[in-house]
Amino acid sequence: MKKIVFRFWGINLLISILLFFAYRISISQTATSNGNSFEQWMQIVEILLNLGFSLIYLIGMTIFSLAVLLNLVEKIRNNIYLSLLTFLGLPSICVIIIVIKLVIDISFNDFALLKTFTFFSILYLLLTTIEFLLFRKRINKELNK
């Protein structure tokens, strides 16, 4: 059982790293415009904010991946709801907070800095959901042996 948990933790960590690199690539592909010096400074500030968000994203994904290791505890691993919380609990709460912040930002102005961050957070949540379903299928298979 421990091998299964560590294997899925490794997969979760790999997903996190791949999404982090995809997030950094999407930041680097943002279009820049040649304007006056104020607009150039604002673009630099926006890039720095995006890099800060990518660092927060990496730290968050690492913490979320470590929560999967709670499945090493037999009581958590055998309870589907507790196991679900280890995979999706923290990421779901964070995505809900980010989406609420995004909706508030959009309602006050059209520009939303958190769009890319929200997209990748929701993508992580979807991939982790698929990973959880595969994990439960594998655990149930092992328990039925």
mmCIF file of N, CA and C in Angstrom:
data_model
loop_
_atom_site.group_PDB
_atom_site.id
_atom_site.type_symbol
_atom_site.label_atom_id
_atom_site.label_comp_id
_atom_site.label_asym_id
_atom_site.label_seq_id
_atom_site.Cartn_x
_atom_site.Cartn_y
_atom_site.Cartn_z
ATOM 1 N N MET A 1 0.816 -1.196 0.000
ATOM 2 C CA MET A 1 0.000 0.000 0.000
ATOM 3 C C MET A 1 0.862 1.265 0.000
ATOM 4 N N LYS A 2 1.971 1.204 0.729
ATOM 5 C CA LYS A 2 2.827 2.384 0.792
ATOM 6 C C LYS A 2 3.402 2.716 -0.578
ATOM 7 N N LYS A 3 3.711 1.682 -1.362
ATOM 8 C CA LYS A 3 4.235 1.925 -2.709
ATOM 9 C C LYS A 3 3.201 2.639 -3.567
ATOM 10 N N ILE A 4 1.946 2.260 -3.413
ATOM 11 C CA ILE A 4 0.875 2.894 -4.192
ATOM 12 C C ILE A 4 0.758 4.364 -3.818
ATOM 13 N N VAL A 5 0.769 4.651 -2.509
ATOM 14 C CA VAL A 5 0.654 6.042 -2.052
ATOM 15 C C VAL A 5 1.835 6.859 -2.553
ATOM 16 N N PHE A 6 3.048 6.330 -2.437
ATOM 17 C CA PHE A 6 4.223 7.071 -2.904
ATOM 18 C C PHE A 6 4.212 7.248 -4.421
ATOM 19 N N ARG A 7 3.704 6.260 -5.137
ATOM 20 C CA ARG A 7 3.616 6.377 -6.595
ATOM 21 C C ARG A 7 2.646 7.505 -6.977
ATOM 22 N N PHE A 8 1.497 7.555 -6.322
ATOM 23 C CA PHE A 8 0.533 8.603 -6.638
ATOM 24 C C PHE A 8 1.009 9.965 -6.144
ATOM 25 N N TRP A 9 1.777 9.995 -5.046
ATOM 26 C CA TRP A 9 2.357 11.253 -4.608
ATOM 27 C C TRP A 9 3.362 11.753 -5.645
ATOM 28 N N GLY A 10 4.170 10.844 -6.174
ATOM 29 C CA GLY A 10 5.128 11.219 -7.220
ATOM 30 C C GLY A 10 4.431 11.726 -8.469
ATOM 31 N N ILE A 11 3.343 11.078 -8.840
ATOM 32 C CA ILE A 11 2.571 11.537 -10.000
ATOM 33 C C ILE A 11 2.004 12.924 -9.734
ATOM 34 N N ASN A 12 1.492 13.139 -8.522
ATOM 35 C CA ASN A 12 0.939 14.447 -8.169
ATOM 36 C C ASN A 12 2.019 15.516 -8.205
ATOM 37 N N LEU A 13 3.188 15.193 -7.694
ATOM 38 C CA LEU A 13 4.303 16.143 -7.726
ATOM 39 C C LEU A 13 4.735 16.431 -9.159
ATOM 40 N N LEU A 14 4.753 15.411 -10.009
ATOM 41 C CA LEU A 14 5.102 15.587 -11.418
ATOM 42 C C LEU A 14 4.077 16.477 -12.126
ATOM 43 N N ILE A 15 2.799 16.261 -11.848
ATOM 44 C CA ILE A 15 1.751 17.115 -12.419
ATOM 45 C C ILE A 15 1.966 18.559 -11.981
ATOM 46 N N SER A 16 2.284 18.754 -10.708
ATOM 47 C CA SER A 16 2.518 20.104 -10.190
ATOM 48 C C SER A 16 3.677 20.785 -10.903
ATOM 49 N N ILE A 17 4.765 20.068 -11.082
ATOM 50 C CA ILE A 17 5.945 20.649 -11.734
ATOM 51 C C ILE A 17 5.658 20.963 -13.196
ATOM 52 N N LEU A 18 4.990 20.053 -13.888
ATOM 53 C CA LEU A 18 4.655 20.295 -15.298
ATOM 54 C C LEU A 18 3.723 21.495 -15.452
ATOM 55 N N LEU A 19 2.736 21.608 -14.570
ATOM 56 C CA LEU A 19 1.841 22.763 -14.638
ATOM 57 C C LEU A 19 2.574 24.053 -14.291
ATOM 58 N N PHE A 20 3.536 23.987 -13.374
ATOM 59 C CA PHE A 20 4.328 25.166 -13.048
ATOM 60 C C PHE A 20 5.116 25.640 -14.265
ATOM 61 N N PHE A 21 5.756 24.694 -14.970
ATOM 62 C CA PHE A 21 6.505 25.082 -16.167
ATOM 63 C C PHE A 21 5.574 25.614 -17.253
ATOM 64 N N ALA A 22 4.412 25.012 -17.409
ATOM 65 C CA ALA A 22 3.443 25.515 -18.388
ATOM 66 C C ALA A 22 2.977 26.915 -18.004
ATOM 67 N N TYR A 23 2.806 27.154 -16.714
ATOM 68 C CA TYR A 23 2.404 28.476 -16.230
ATOM 69 C C TYR A 23 3.489 29.508 -16.522
ATOM 70 N N ARG A 24 4.739 29.141 -16.280
ATOM 71 C CA ARG A 24 5.839 30.066 -16.566
ATOM 72 C C ARG A 24 5.955 30.347 -18.058
ATOM 73 N N ILE A 25 5.738 29.327 -18.887
ATOM 74 C CA ILE A 25 5.780 29.529 -20.338
ATOM 75 C C ILE A 25 4.655 30.452 -20.773
ATOM 76 N N SER A 26 3.473 30.269 -20.204
ATOM 77 C CA SER A 26 2.358 31.145 -20.586
ATOM 78 C C SER A 26 2.613 32.584 -20.146
ATOM 79 N N ILE A 27 3.303 32.775 -19.032
ATOM 80 C CA ILE A 27 3.663 34.128 -18.606
ATOM 81 C C ILE A 27 4.654 34.740 -19.588
ATOM 82 N N SER A 28 5.617 33.948 -20.024
ATOM 83 C CA SER A 28 6.640 34.482 -20.928
ATOM 84 C C SER A 28 6.084 34.787 -22.314
ATOM 85 N N GLN A 29 4.952 34.205 -22.665
ATOM 86 C CA GLN A 29 4.363 34.423 -23.982
ATOM 87 C C GLN A 29 3.400 35.605 -24.019
ATOM 88 N N THR A 30 3.258 36.335 -22.921
ATOM 89 C CA THR A 30 2.349 37.474 -22.916
ATOM 90 C C THR A 30 2.874 38.561 -23.845
ATOM 91 N N ALA A 31 1.956 39.159 -24.535
ATOM 92 C CA ALA A 31 2.316 40.194 -25.508
ATOM 93 C C ALA A 31 2.671 41.488 -24.781
ATOM 94 N N THR A 32 3.696 42.151 -25.282
ATOM 95 C CA THR A 32 4.085 43.450 -24.751
ATOM 96 C C THR A 32 3.904 44.489 -25.841
ATOM 97 N N SER A 33 3.626 45.695 -25.404
ATOM 98 C CA SER A 33 3.437 46.763 -26.378
ATOM 99 C C SER A 33 4.492 47.835 -26.143
ATOM 100 N N ASN A 34 4.845 48.497 -27.208
ATOM 101 C CA ASN A 34 5.796 49.599 -27.112
ATOM 102 C C ASN A 34 5.011 50.877 -26.901
ATOM 103 N N GLY A 35 5.113 51.401 -25.724
ATOM 104 C CA GLY A 35 4.404 52.628 -25.400
ATOM 105 C C GLY A 35 5.354 53.586 -24.721
ATOM 106 N N ASN A 36 4.772 54.503 -23.989
ATOM 107 C CA ASN A 36 5.619 55.450 -23.270
ATOM 108 C C ASN A 36 6.269 54.744 -22.074
ATOM 109 N N SER A 37 7.096 55.462 -21.359
ATOM 110 C CA SER A 37 7.866 54.842 -20.276
ATOM 111 C C SER A 37 6.965 54.358 -19.138
ATOM 112 N N PHE A 38 5.851 55.042 -18.897
ATOM 113 C CA PHE A 38 4.928 54.599 -17.853
ATOM 114 C C PHE A 38 4.331 53.235 -18.193
ATOM 115 N N GLU A 39 3.933 53.042 -19.455
ATOM 116 C CA GLU A 39 3.371 51.755 -19.873
ATOM 117 C C GLU A 39 4.418 50.648 -19.778
ATOM 118 N N GLN A 40 5.664 50.969 -20.101
ATOM 119 C CA GLN A 40 6.724 49.969 -19.989
ATOM 120 C C GLN A 40 6.957 49.581 -18.528
ATOM 121 N N TRP A 41 6.925 50.560 -17.628
ATOM 122 C CA TRP A 41 7.076 50.259 -16.204
ATOM 123 C C TRP A 41 5.907 49.417 -15.699
ATOM 124 N N MET A 42 4.725 49.706 -16.173
ATOM 125 C CA MET A 42 3.551 48.927 -15.767
ATOM 126 C C MET A 42 3.656 47.486 -16.266
ATOM 127 N N GLN A 43 4.217 47.285 -17.450
ATOM 128 C CA GLN A 43 4.414 45.927 -17.961
ATOM 129 C C GLN A 43 5.441 45.174 -17.121
ATOM 130 N N ILE A 44 6.485 45.875 -16.700
ATOM 131 C CA ILE A 44 7.491 45.250 -15.836
ATOM 132 C C ILE A 44 6.865 44.852 -14.504
ATOM 133 N N VAL A 45 6.046 45.729 -13.945
ATOM 134 C CA VAL A 45 5.358 45.417 -12.688
ATOM 135 C C VAL A 45 4.421 44.226 -12.875
ATOM 136 N N GLU A 46 3.717 44.180 -13.998
ATOM 137 C CA GLU A 46 2.814 43.058 -14.269
ATOM 138 C C GLU A 46 3.587 41.747 -14.401
ATOM 139 N N ILE A 47 4.729 41.782 -15.060
ATOM 140 C CA ILE A 47 5.559 40.576 -15.186
ATOM 141 C C ILE A 47 6.055 40.130 -13.814
ATOM 142 N N LEU A 48 6.485 41.081 -12.983
ATOM 143 C CA LEU A 48 6.939 40.729 -11.636
ATOM 144 C C LEU A 48 5.808 40.137 -10.800
ATOM 145 N N LEU A 49 4.603 40.696 -10.930
ATOM 146 C CA LEU A 49 3.453 40.137 -10.218
ATOM 147 C C LEU A 49 3.146 38.723 -10.699
ATOM 148 N N ASN A 50 3.217 38.512 -12.007
ATOM 149 C CA ASN A 50 2.984 37.169 -12.540
ATOM 150 C C ASN A 50 4.043 36.185 -12.052
ATOM 151 N N LEU A 51 5.295 36.626 -11.974
ATOM 152 C CA LEU A 51 6.345 35.755 -11.447
ATOM 153 C C LEU A 51 6.111 35.451 -9.971
ATOM 154 N N GLY A 52 5.627 36.447 -9.231
ATOM 155 C CA GLY A 52 5.271 36.218 -7.828
ATOM 156 C C GLY A 52 4.143 35.214 -7.697
ATOM 157 N N PHE A 53 3.134 35.342 -8.561
ATOM 158 C CA PHE A 53 2.035 34.379 -8.546
ATOM 159 C C PHE A 53 2.532 32.984 -8.918
ATOM 160 N N SER A 54 3.487 32.903 -9.833
ATOM 161 C CA SER A 54 4.003 31.579 -10.201
ATOM 162 C C SER A 54 4.769 30.956 -9.035
ATOM 163 N N LEU A 55 5.461 31.770 -8.244
ATOM 164 C CA LEU A 55 6.144 31.256 -7.064
ATOM 165 C C LEU A 55 5.132 30.776 -6.025
ATOM 166 N N ILE A 56 4.075 31.551 -5.823
ATOM 167 C CA ILE A 56 2.999 31.137 -4.917
ATOM 168 C C ILE A 56 2.374 29.841 -5.416
ATOM 169 N N TYR A 57 2.200 29.740 -6.724
ATOM 170 C CA TYR A 57 1.623 28.540 -7.335
ATOM 171 C C TYR A 57 2.498 27.324 -7.048
ATOM 172 N N LEU A 58 3.814 27.470 -7.215
ATOM 173 C CA LEU A 58 4.734 26.361 -6.966
ATOM 174 C C LEU A 58 4.698 25.933 -5.502
ATOM 175 N N ILE A 59 4.715 26.887 -4.596
ATOM 176 C CA ILE A 59 4.672 26.570 -3.165
ATOM 177 C C ILE A 59 3.358 25.878 -2.810
ATOM 178 N N GLY A 60 2.257 26.406 -3.333
ATOM 179 C CA GLY A 60 0.954 25.799 -3.068
ATOM 180 C C GLY A 60 0.854 24.384 -3.592
ATOM 181 N N MET A 61 1.321 24.168 -4.810
ATOM 182 C CA MET A 61 1.245 22.824 -5.389
ATOM 183 C C MET A 61 2.116 21.834 -4.614
ATOM 184 N N THR A 62 3.246 22.296 -4.095
ATOM 185 C CA THR A 62 4.104 21.424 -3.294
ATOM 186 C C THR A 62 3.401 21.029 -1.997
ATOM 187 N N ILE A 63 2.762 21.989 -1.347
ATOM 188 C CA ILE A 63 2.022 21.696 -0.117
ATOM 189 C C ILE A 63 0.861 20.756 -0.405
ATOM 190 N N PHE A 64 0.146 20.996 -1.502
ATOM 191 C CA PHE A 64 -0.975 20.128 -1.858
ATOM 192 C C PHE A 64 -0.486 18.712 -2.149
ATOM 193 N N SER A 65 0.675 18.590 -2.759
ATOM 194 C CA SER A 65 1.227 17.267 -3.045
ATOM 195 C C SER A 65 1.609 16.540 -1.759
ATOM 196 N N LEU A 66 2.124 17.282 -0.790
ATOM 197 C CA LEU A 66 2.494 16.656 0.479
ATOM 198 C C LEU A 66 1.272 16.148 1.236
ATOM 199 N N ALA A 67 0.129 16.788 1.048
ATOM 200 C CA ALA A 67 -1.094 16.341 1.718
ATOM 201 C C ALA A 67 -1.509 14.946 1.260
ATOM 202 N N VAL A 68 -1.125 14.567 0.057
ATOM 203 C CA VAL A 68 -1.446 13.230 -0.453
ATOM 204 C C VAL A 68 -0.780 12.160 0.408
ATOM 205 N N LEU A 69 0.345 12.498 1.021
ATOM 206 C CA LEU A 69 1.054 11.528 1.858
ATOM 207 C C LEU A 69 0.276 11.164 3.118
ATOM 208 N N LEU A 70 -0.756 11.919 3.453
ATOM 209 C CA LEU A 70 -1.599 11.547 4.589
ATOM 210 C C LEU A 70 -2.304 10.220 4.344
ATOM 211 N N ASN A 71 -2.353 9.787 3.091
ATOM 212 C CA ASN A 71 -2.950 8.493 2.779
ATOM 213 C C ASN A 71 -2.093 7.333 3.271
ATOM 214 N N LEU A 72 -0.918 7.604 3.793
ATOM 215 C CA LEU A 72 -0.117 6.549 4.408
ATOM 216 C C LEU A 72 -0.776 6.044 5.689
ATOM 217 N N VAL A 73 -1.589 6.891 6.316
ATOM 218 C CA VAL A 73 -2.339 6.486 7.502
ATOM 219 C C VAL A 73 -3.499 5.614 7.044
ATOM 220 N N GLU A 74 -3.596 4.413 7.606
ATOM 221 C CA GLU A 74 -4.585 3.442 7.134
ATOM 222 C C GLU A 74 -6.014 3.942 7.309
ATOM 223 N N LYS A 75 -6.288 4.635 8.399
ATOM 224 C CA LYS A 75 -7.642 5.142 8.653
ATOM 225 C C LYS A 75 -8.064 6.140 7.576
ATOM 226 N N ILE A 76 -7.152 6.974 7.153
ATOM 227 C CA ILE A 76 -7.448 7.958 6.102
ATOM 228 C C ILE A 76 -7.562 7.271 4.752
ATOM 229 N N ARG A 77 -6.649 6.366 4.465
ATOM 230 C CA ARG A 77 -6.621 5.689 3.174
ATOM 231 C C ARG A 77 -7.879 4.857 2.938
ATOM 232 N N ASN A 78 -8.401 4.218 3.982
ATOM 233 C CA ASN A 78 -9.559 3.347 3.829
ATOM 234 C C ASN A 78 -10.886 4.094 3.839
ATOM 235 N N ASN A 79 -10.890 5.352 4.260
ATOM 236 C CA ASN A 79 -12.105 6.162 4.255
ATOM 237 C C ASN A 79 -12.090 7.027 2.999
ATOM 238 N N ILE A 80 -13.087 6.852 2.152
ATOM 239 C CA ILE A 80 -13.091 7.553 0.860
ATOM 240 C C ILE A 80 -13.173 9.069 1.036
ATOM 241 N N TYR A 81 -13.903 9.530 2.053
ATOM 242 C CA TYR A 81 -14.076 10.974 2.234
ATOM 243 C C TYR A 81 -12.803 11.634 2.767
ATOM 244 N N LEU A 82 -12.146 10.982 3.710
ATOM 245 C CA LEU A 82 -10.884 11.536 4.208
ATOM 246 C C LEU A 82 -9.809 11.501 3.129
ATOM 247 N N SER A 83 -9.808 10.433 2.355
ATOM 248 C CA SER A 83 -8.857 10.336 1.251
ATOM 249 C C SER A 83 -9.130 11.419 0.208
ATOM 250 N N LEU A 84 -10.405 11.669 -0.052
ATOM 251 C CA LEU A 84 -10.787 12.739 -0.983
ATOM 252 C C LEU A 84 -10.282 14.089 -0.491
ATOM 253 N N LEU A 85 -10.383 14.318 0.813
ATOM 254 C CA LEU A 85 -9.894 15.585 1.367
ATOM 255 C C LEU A 85 -8.386 15.734 1.217
ATOM 256 N N THR A 86 -7.641 14.642 1.307
ATOM 257 C CA THR A 86 -6.186 14.756 1.154
ATOM 258 C C THR A 86 -5.814 15.136 -0.273
ATOM 259 N N PHE A 87 -6.592 14.669 -1.229
ATOM 260 C CA PHE A 87 -6.312 15.002 -2.624
ATOM 261 C C PHE A 87 -6.888 16.363 -3.009
ATOM 262 N N LEU A 88 -8.128 16.635 -2.614
ATOM 263 C CA LEU A 88 -8.845 17.788 -3.155
ATOM 264 C C LEU A 88 -9.244 18.846 -2.132
ATOM 265 N N GLY A 89 -9.047 18.612 -0.851
ATOM 266 C CA GLY A 89 -9.505 19.548 0.171
ATOM 267 C C GLY A 89 -8.864 20.922 0.074
ATOM 268 N N LEU A 90 -7.563 20.989 0.266
ATOM 269 C CA LEU A 90 -6.856 22.273 0.199
ATOM 270 C C LEU A 90 -6.927 22.923 -1.182
ATOM 271 N N PRO A 91 -6.707 22.168 -2.265
ATOM 272 C CA PRO A 91 -6.809 22.811 -3.579
ATOM 273 C C PRO A 91 -8.198 23.389 -3.855
ATOM 274 N N SER A 92 -9.240 22.699 -3.415
ATOM 275 C CA SER A 92 -10.601 23.192 -3.655
ATOM 276 C C SER A 92 -10.854 24.497 -2.917
ATOM 277 N N ILE A 93 -10.428 24.557 -1.663
ATOM 278 C CA ILE A 93 -10.610 25.785 -0.882
ATOM 279 C C ILE A 93 -9.862 26.939 -1.535
ATOM 280 N N CYS A 94 -8.632 26.700 -1.947
ATOM 281 C CA CYS A 94 -7.838 27.759 -2.578
ATOM 282 C C CYS A 94 -8.441 28.203 -3.907
ATOM 283 N N VAL A 95 -8.924 27.262 -4.708
ATOM 284 C CA VAL A 95 -9.532 27.627 -5.995
ATOM 285 C C VAL A 95 -10.801 28.437 -5.765
ATOM 286 N N ILE A 96 -11.595 28.083 -4.770
ATOM 287 C CA ILE A 96 -12.807 28.850 -4.472
ATOM 288 C C ILE A 96 -12.446 30.274 -4.085
ATOM 289 N N ILE A 97 -11.431 30.442 -3.250
ATOM 290 C CA ILE A 97 -10.998 31.788 -2.851
ATOM 291 C C ILE A 97 -10.493 32.571 -4.058
ATOM 292 N N ILE A 98 -9.717 31.929 -4.924
ATOM 293 C CA ILE A 98 -9.178 32.606 -6.107
ATOM 294 C C ILE A 98 -10.298 33.014 -7.058
ATOM 295 N N VAL A 99 -11.267 32.132 -7.259
ATOM 296 C CA VAL A 99 -12.379 32.450 -8.162
ATOM 297 C C VAL A 99 -13.206 33.598 -7.601
ATOM 298 N N ILE A 100 -13.449 33.616 -6.297
ATOM 299 C CA ILE A 100 -14.180 34.735 -5.693
ATOM 300 C C ILE A 100 -13.412 36.032 -5.898
ATOM 301 N N LYS A 101 -12.103 36.002 -5.685
ATOM 302 C CA LYS A 101 -11.270 37.194 -5.904
ATOM 303 C C LYS A 101 -11.314 37.627 -7.366
ATOM 304 N N LEU A 102 -11.300 36.664 -8.280
ATOM 305 C CA LEU A 102 -11.359 36.976 -9.706
ATOM 306 C C LEU A 102 -12.689 37.619 -10.066
ATOM 307 N N VAL A 103 -13.779 37.098 -9.539
ATOM 308 C CA VAL A 103 -15.100 37.669 -9.820
ATOM 309 C C VAL A 103 -15.192 39.090 -9.280
ATOM 310 N N ILE A 104 -14.636 39.323 -8.102
ATOM 311 C CA ILE A 104 -14.636 40.678 -7.541
ATOM 312 C C ILE A 104 -13.804 41.613 -8.409
ATOM 313 N N ASP A 105 -12.626 41.164 -8.864
ATOM 314 C CA ASP A 105 -11.782 41.991 -9.727
ATOM 315 C C ASP A 105 -12.481 42.323 -11.038
ATOM 316 N N ILE A 106 -13.143 41.341 -11.627
ATOM 317 C CA ILE A 106 -13.817 41.568 -12.903
ATOM 318 C C ILE A 106 -15.002 42.509 -12.730
ATOM 319 N N SER A 107 -15.679 42.436 -11.582
ATOM 320 C CA SER A 107 -16.838 43.306 -11.388
ATOM 321 C C SER A 107 -16.432 44.769 -11.218
ATOM 322 N N PHE A 108 -15.229 45.033 -10.703
ATOM 323 C CA PHE A 108 -14.788 46.410 -10.533
ATOM 324 C C PHE A 108 -14.094 46.979 -11.764
ATOM 325 N N ASN A 109 -13.395 46.143 -12.501
ATOM 326 C CA ASN A 109 -12.747 46.588 -13.732
ATOM 327 C C ASN A 109 -12.587 45.396 -14.664
ATOM 328 N N ASP A 110 -12.312 45.660 -15.908
ATOM 329 C CA ASP A 110 -12.232 44.592 -16.900
ATOM 330 C C ASP A 110 -10.923 43.809 -16.829
ATOM 331 N N PHE A 111 -9.885 44.394 -16.273
ATOM 332 C CA PHE A 111 -8.582 43.733 -16.231
ATOM 333 C C PHE A 111 -8.504 42.805 -15.023
ATOM 334 N N ALA A 112 -8.113 41.583 -15.267
ATOM 335 C CA ALA A 112 -7.970 40.614 -14.176
ATOM 336 C C ALA A 112 -6.595 39.963 -14.274
ATOM 337 N N LEU A 113 -5.772 40.219 -13.285
ATOM 338 C CA LEU A 113 -4.421 39.665 -13.255
ATOM 339 C C LEU A 113 -4.429 38.172 -12.924
ATOM 340 N N LEU A 114 -5.504 37.725 -12.295
ATOM 341 C CA LEU A 114 -5.548 36.349 -11.814
ATOM 342 C C LEU A 114 -6.096 35.342 -12.823
ATOM 343 N N LYS A 115 -6.361 35.744 -14.054
ATOM 344 C CA LYS A 115 -6.972 34.821 -15.016
ATOM 345 C C LYS A 115 -6.092 33.603 -15.284
ATOM 346 N N THR A 116 -4.834 33.811 -15.565
ATOM 347 C CA THR A 116 -3.927 32.695 -15.844
ATOM 348 C C THR A 116 -3.748 31.828 -14.600
ATOM 349 N N PHE A 117 -3.585 32.471 -13.468
ATOM 350 C CA PHE A 117 -3.432 31.763 -12.199
ATOM 351 C C PHE A 117 -4.660 30.896 -11.919
ATOM 352 N N THR A 118 -5.842 31.451 -12.142
ATOM 353 C CA THR A 118 -7.084 30.712 -11.919
ATOM 354 C C THR A 118 -7.209 29.549 -12.888
ATOM 355 N N PHE A 119 -6.861 29.773 -14.147
ATOM 356 C CA PHE A 119 -6.941 28.705 -15.141
ATOM 357 C C PHE A 119 -6.075 27.514 -14.742
ATOM 358 N N PHE A 120 -4.828 27.775 -14.363
ATOM 359 C CA PHE A 120 -3.928 26.685 -14.005
ATOM 360 C C PHE A 120 -4.322 26.034 -12.679
ATOM 361 N N SER A 121 -4.899 26.794 -11.768
ATOM 362 C CA SER A 121 -5.371 26.204 -10.515
ATOM 363 C C SER A 121 -6.537 25.258 -10.755
ATOM 364 N N ILE A 122 -7.463 25.656 -11.612
ATOM 365 C CA ILE A 122 -8.597 24.790 -11.939
ATOM 366 C C ILE A 122 -8.120 23.565 -12.711
ATOM 367 N N LEU A 123 -7.159 23.745 -13.594
ATOM 368 C CA LEU A 123 -6.593 22.609 -14.325
ATOM 369 C C LEU A 123 -5.941 21.615 -13.361
ATOM 370 N N TYR A 124 -5.211 22.120 -12.368
ATOM 371 C CA TYR A 124 -4.615 21.246 -11.356
ATOM 372 C C TYR A 124 -5.697 20.492 -10.596
ATOM 373 N N LEU A 125 -6.772 21.181 -10.263
ATOM 374 C CA LEU A 125 -7.868 20.551 -9.536
ATOM 375 C C LEU A 125 -8.507 19.431 -10.353
ATOM 376 N N LEU A 126 -8.692 19.663 -11.642
ATOM 377 C CA LEU A 126 -9.270 18.628 -12.507
ATOM 378 C C LEU A 126 -8.340 17.420 -12.636
ATOM 379 N N LEU A 127 -7.055 17.669 -12.830
ATOM 380 C CA LEU A 127 -6.096 16.566 -12.939
ATOM 381 C C LEU A 127 -5.980 15.789 -11.629
ATOM 382 N N THR A 128 -6.060 16.489 -10.513
ATOM 383 C CA THR A 128 -6.003 15.821 -9.220
ATOM 384 C C THR A 128 -7.263 14.995 -8.975
ATOM 385 N N THR A 129 -8.403 15.461 -9.468
ATOM 386 C CA THR A 129 -9.635 14.683 -9.353
ATOM 387 C C THR A 129 -9.510 13.365 -10.113
ATOM 388 N N ILE A 130 -8.975 13.433 -11.314
ATOM 389 C CA ILE A 130 -8.755 12.209 -12.098
ATOM 390 C C ILE A 130 -7.771 11.295 -11.375
ATOM 391 N N GLU A 131 -6.721 11.891 -10.824
ATOM 392 C CA GLU A 131 -5.744 11.098 -10.088
ATOM 393 C C GLU A 131 -6.382 10.436 -8.867
ATOM 394 N N PHE A 132 -7.256 11.155 -8.164
ATOM 395 C CA PHE A 132 -7.936 10.571 -7.003
ATOM 396 C C PHE A 132 -8.809 9.390 -7.414
ATOM 397 N N LEU A 133 -9.537 9.533 -8.510
ATOM 398 C CA LEU A 133 -10.388 8.432 -8.969
ATOM 399 C C LEU A 133 -9.554 7.197 -9.309
ATOM 400 N N LEU A 134 -8.419 7.402 -9.949
ATOM 401 C CA LEU A 134 -7.519 6.282 -10.244
ATOM 402 C C LEU A 134 -6.938 5.681 -8.962
ATOM 403 N N PHE A 135 -6.623 6.539 -8.000
ATOM 404 C CA PHE A 135 -6.100 6.080 -6.713
ATOM 405 C C PHE A 135 -7.125 5.217 -5.990
ATOM 406 N N ARG A 136 -8.372 5.675 -5.938
ATOM 407 C CA ARG A 136 -9.414 4.898 -5.254
ATOM 408 C C ARG A 136 -9.645 3.565 -5.950
ATOM 409 N N LYS A 137 -9.615 3.575 -7.268
ATOM 410 C CA LYS A 137 -9.793 2.331 -8.018
ATOM 411 C C LYS A 137 -8.676 1.346 -7.666
ATOM 412 N N ARG A 138 -7.459 1.850 -7.592
ATOM 413 C CA ARG A 138 -6.303 0.999 -7.273
ATOM 414 C C ARG A 138 -6.357 0.514 -5.828
ATOM 415 N N ILE A 139 -6.744 1.384 -4.898
ATOM 416 C CA ILE A 139 -6.841 0.997 -3.486
ATOM 417 C C ILE A 139 -7.943 -0.041 -3.298
ATOM 418 N N ASN A 140 -9.093 0.174 -3.919
ATOM 419 C CA ASN A 140 -10.185 -0.798 -3.807
ATOM 420 C C ASN A 140 -9.780 -2.146 -4.383
ATOM 421 N N LYS A 141 -9.022 -2.127 -5.451
ATOM 422 C CA LYS A 141 -8.533 -3.368 -6.054
ATOM 423 C C LYS A 141 -7.603 -4.095 -5.082
ATOM 424 N N GLU A 142 -6.741 -3.340 -4.404
ATOM 425 C CA GLU A 142 -5.814 -3.937 -3.435
ATOM 426 C C GLU A 142 -6.552 -4.450 -2.198
ATOM 427 N N LEU A 143 -7.588 -3.734 -1.766
ATOM 428 C CA LEU A 143 -8.333 -4.158 -0.584
ATOM 429 C C LEU A 143 -9.158 -5.408 -0.847
ATOM 430 N N ASN A 144 -9.596 -5.601 -2.078
ATOM 431 C CA ASN A 144 -10.419 -6.758 -2.425
ATOM 432 C C ASN A 144 -9.605 -8.022 -2.655
ATOM 433 N N LYS A 145 -8.295 -7.919 -2.674
ATOM 434 C CA LYS A 145 -7.448 -9.105 -2.883
ATOM 435 C C LYS A 145 -7.504 -10.025 -1.693
#
